[in-house]
GROMACS .gro file of N, CA and C in nm:
model
  198
    1MET      N    1  -2.234   0.060  -1.670
    1MET     CA    2  -2.066   0.083  -1.669
    1MET      C    3  -2.070   0.169  -1.553
    2GLU      N    4  -1.948   0.144  -1.461
    2GLU     CA    5  -1.931   0.212  -1.356
    2GLU      C    6  -1.835   0.347  -1.401
    3SER      N    7  -1.854   0.464  -1.342
    3SER     CA    8  -1.788   0.567  -1.365
    3SER      C    9  -1.676   0.590  -1.260
    4LEU      N   10  -1.586   0.681  -1.288
    4LEU     CA   11  -1.463   0.705  -1.208
    4LEU      C   12  -1.516   0.749  -1.078
    5SER      N   13  -1.629   0.820  -1.057
    5SER     CA   14  -1.677   0.849  -0.925
    5SER      C   15  -1.748   0.746  -0.849
    6ASP      N   16  -1.764   0.650  -0.922
    6ASP     CA   17  -1.819   0.516  -0.862
    6ASP      C   18  -1.699   0.413  -0.810
    7LYS      N   19  -1.602   0.411  -0.898
    7LYS     CA   20  -1.491   0.343  -0.884
    7LYS      C   21  -1.375   0.388  -0.778
    8PHE      N   22  -1.374   0.512  -0.777
    8PHE     CA   23  -1.276   0.569  -0.692
    8PHE      C   24  -1.291   0.543  -0.548
    9PRO      N   25  -1.390   0.582  -0.478
    9PRO     CA   26  -1.403   0.551  -0.347
    9PRO      C   27  -1.411   0.401  -0.325
   10GLN      N   28  -1.442   0.306  -0.401
   10GLN     CA   29  -1.428   0.164  -0.385
   10GLN      C   30  -1.288   0.136  -0.386
   11GLU      N   31  -1.211   0.191  -0.462
   11GLU     CA   32  -1.066   0.167  -0.464
   11GLU      C   33  -1.002   0.213  -0.338
   12GLN      N   34  -1.048   0.330  -0.317
   12GLN     CA   35  -0.976   0.375  -0.169
   12GLN      C   36  -1.022   0.290  -0.074
   13GLU      N   37  -1.128   0.237  -0.056
   13GLU     CA   38  -1.177   0.145   0.061
   13GLU      C   39  -1.092   0.014   0.048
   14ARG      N   40  -1.080  -0.035  -0.077
   14ARG     CA   41  -0.978  -0.160  -0.100
   14ARG      C   42  -0.854  -0.148  -0.046
   15VAL      N   43  -0.783  -0.027  -0.073
   15VAL     CA   44  -0.669   0.007  -0.039
   15VAL      C   45  -0.645   0.008   0.096
   16ARG      N   46  -0.750   0.091   0.188
   16ARG     CA   47  -0.737   0.086   0.331
   16ARG      C   48  -0.738  -0.039   0.391
   17ILE      N   49  -0.806  -0.139   0.325
   17ILE     CA   50  -0.807  -0.274   0.384
   17ILE      C   51  -0.673  -0.328   0.364
   18VAL      N   52  -0.604  -0.303   0.246
   18VAL     CA   53  -0.472  -0.367   0.230
   18VAL      C   54  -0.378  -0.298   0.315
   19LEU      N   55  -0.389  -0.179   0.356
   19LEU     CA   56  -0.321  -0.107   0.460
   19LEU      C   57  -0.313  -0.168   0.579
   20GLY      N   58  -0.448  -0.218   0.620
   20GLY     CA   59  -0.450  -0.280   0.756
   20GLY      C   60  -0.362  -0.402   0.747
   21HIS      N   61  -0.354  -0.480   0.645
   21HIS     CA   62  -0.276  -0.607   0.647
   21HIS      C   63  -0.133  -0.567   0.662
   22TYR      N   64  -0.100  -0.467   0.586
   22TYR     CA   65   0.047  -0.421   0.603
   22TYR      C   66   0.081  -0.391   0.754
   23LYS      N   67  -0.016  -0.302   0.804
   23LYS     CA   68   0.002  -0.285   0.943
   23LYS      C   69  -0.002  -0.395   1.044
   24GLU      N   70  -0.083  -0.500   1.009
   24GLU     CA   71  -0.069  -0.630   1.097
   24GLU      C   72   0.067  -0.707   1.087
   25ILE      N   73   0.129  -0.668   0.968
   25ILE     CA   74   0.276  -0.742   0.956
   25ILE      C   75   0.354  -0.698   1.074
   26GLY      N   76   0.343  -0.569   1.099
   26GLY     CA   77   0.451  -0.517   1.198
   26GLY      C   78   0.576  -0.439   1.131
   27ALA      N   79   0.671  -0.451   1.187
   27ALA     CA   80   0.796  -0.383   1.127
   27ALA      C   81   0.827  -0.426   0.993
   28ALA      N   82   0.810  -0.541   0.969
   28ALA     CA   83   0.815  -0.595   0.812
   28ALA      C   84   0.742  -0.505   0.696
   29GLY      N   85   0.634  -0.450   0.748
   29GLY     CA   86   0.538  -0.405   0.657
   29GLY      C   87   0.525  -0.254   0.665
   30ALA      N   88   0.617  -0.203   0.748
   30ALA     CA   89   0.605  -0.060   0.774
   30ALA      C   90   0.641   0.032   0.657
   31PHE      N   91   0.731  -0.003   0.583
   31PHE     CA   92   0.772   0.067   0.443
   31PHE      C   93   0.660   0.070   0.351
   32GLY      N   94   0.598  -0.064   0.338
   32GLY     CA   95   0.480  -0.075   0.252
   32GLY      C   96   0.361   0.010   0.285
   33ALA      N   97   0.362   0.014   0.430
   33ALA     CA   98   0.243   0.082   0.483
   33ALA      C   99   0.258   0.234   0.460
   34ALA      N  100   0.380   0.281   0.479
   34ALA     CA  101   0.403   0.423   0.469
   34ALA      C  102   0.384   0.466   0.325
   35MET      N  103   0.409   0.368   0.214
   35MET     CA  104   0.400   0.411   0.094
   35MET      C  105   0.245   0.399   0.050
   36ILE      N  106   0.163   0.321   0.114
   36ILE     CA  107   0.027   0.307   0.082
   36ILE      C  108  -0.035   0.418   0.142
   37GLU      N  109  -0.007   0.471   0.272
   37GLU     CA  110  -0.057   0.582   0.336
   37GLU      C  111  -0.040   0.704   0.251
   38ARG      N  112   0.077   0.723   0.178
   38ARG     CA  113   0.112   0.816   0.098
   38ARG      C  114   0.020   0.837  -0.029
   39SER      N  115  -0.008   0.698  -0.080
   39SER     CA  116  -0.102   0.713  -0.189
   39SER      C  117  -0.231   0.733  -0.148
   40LEU      N  118  -0.283   0.707  -0.032
   40LEU     CA  119  -0.412   0.735  -0.003
   40LEU      C  120  -0.423   0.881   0.025
   41LYS      N  121  -0.323   0.949   0.090
   41LYS     CA  122  -0.339   1.088   0.126
   41LYS      C  123  -0.346   1.149  -0.018
   42LEU      N  124  -0.265   1.123  -0.114
   42LEU     CA  125  -0.290   1.181  -0.259
   42LEU      C  126  -0.413   1.160  -0.317
   43ALA      N  127  -0.472   1.035  -0.298
   43ALA     CA  128  -0.611   1.021  -0.338
   43ALA      C  129  -0.707   1.090  -0.280
   44ASP      N  130  -0.700   1.104  -0.152
   44ASP     CA  131  -0.793   1.198  -0.085
   44ASP      C  132  -0.787   1.344  -0.113
   45ARG      N  133  -0.671   1.380  -0.148
   45ARG     CA  134  -0.650   1.521  -0.172
   45ARG      C  135  -0.711   1.550  -0.319
   46ALA      N  136  -0.691   1.441  -0.428
   46ALA     CA  137  -0.746   1.459  -0.529
   46ALA      C  138  -0.905   1.451  -0.518
   47ALA      N  139  -0.944   1.370  -0.455
   47ALA     CA  140  -1.102   1.356  -0.440
   47ALA      C  141  -1.147   1.497  -0.398
   48MET      N  142  -1.101   1.552  -0.289
   48MET     CA  143  -1.147   1.675  -0.231
   48MET      C  144  -1.114   1.803  -0.318
   49SER      N  145  -1.010   1.803  -0.420
   49SER     CA  146  -0.998   1.899  -0.505
   49SER      C  147  -1.102   1.898  -0.630
   50GLY      N  148  -1.149   1.761  -0.655
   50GLY     CA  149  -1.239   1.741  -0.775
   50GLY      C  150  -1.153   1.740  -0.908
   51ASP      N  151  -1.030   1.768  -0.911
   51ASP     CA  152  -0.954   1.762  -1.013
   51ASP      C  153  -0.938   1.628  -1.089
   52LEU      N  154  -1.014   1.631  -1.215
   52LEU     CA  155  -1.028   1.493  -1.269
   52LEU      C  156  -0.890   1.412  -1.294
   53ALA      N  157  -0.789   1.510  -1.360
   53ALA     CA  158  -0.657   1.448  -1.397
   53ALA      C  159  -0.590   1.390  -1.271
   54GLU      N  160  -0.597   1.463  -1.154
   54GLU     CA  161  -0.524   1.412  -1.039
   54GLU      C  162  -0.617   1.277  -0.986
   55MET      N  163  -0.747   1.264  -0.991
   55MET     CA  164  -0.804   1.180  -0.955
   55MET      C  165  -0.763   1.042  -1.051
   56ILE      N  166  -0.752   1.061  -1.186
   56ILE     CA  167  -0.730   0.946  -1.277
   56ILE      C  168  -0.581   0.898  -1.233
   57THR      N  169  -0.510   0.979  -1.206
   57THR     CA  170  -0.346   0.952  -1.178
   57THR      C  171  -0.372   0.869  -1.035
   58ALA      N  172  -0.428   0.937  -0.936
   58ALA     CA  173  -0.440   0.874  -0.824
   58ALA      C  174  -0.503   0.728  -0.809
   59TYR      N  175  -0.621   0.712  -0.895
   59TYR     CA  176  -0.685   0.596  -0.916
   59TYR      C  177  -0.604   0.490  -0.994
   60LYS      N  178  -0.525   0.509  -1.079
   60LYS     CA  179  -0.420   0.426  -1.137
   60LYS      C  180  -0.323   0.383  -1.042
   61ASN      N  181  -0.280   0.475  -0.948
   61ASN     CA  182  -0.184   0.449  -0.855
   61ASN      C  183  -0.233   0.333  -0.746
   62LEU      N  184  -0.357   0.368  -0.710
   62LEU     CA  185  -0.444   0.283  -0.615
   62LEU      C  186  -0.443   0.145  -0.662
   63ARG      N  187  -0.468   0.126  -0.797
   63ARG     CA  188  -0.508  -0.001  -0.861
   63ARG      C  189  -0.385  -0.091  -0.864
   64GLU      N  190  -0.254  -0.029  -0.844
   64GLU     CA  191  -0.132  -0.104  -0.855
   64GLU      C  192  -0.130  -0.162  -0.712
   65ILE      N  193  -0.166  -0.129  -0.615
   65ILE     CA  194  -0.142  -0.171  -0.463
   65ILE      C  195  -0.202  -0.305  -0.441
   66GLU      N  196  -0.117  -0.394  -0.409
   66GLU     CA  197  -0.169  -0.529  -0.369
   66GLU      C  198  -0.136  -0.559  -0.242
   0.00000   0.00000   0.00000
């Protein structure tokens, strides 16, 4: 079974790939890209702080991004 410490960086990487797709769209994807960048920034901050509650919240948020 994978732990949050395993899944969290995998999810960050997946969302970074999704972000690239939004950016490729151009102006039509700008709002979505901005929201994804915000989520990634919060996830990075949570990871650096090591705060488990923040990491869980950020992970759940990242999982919702398609």
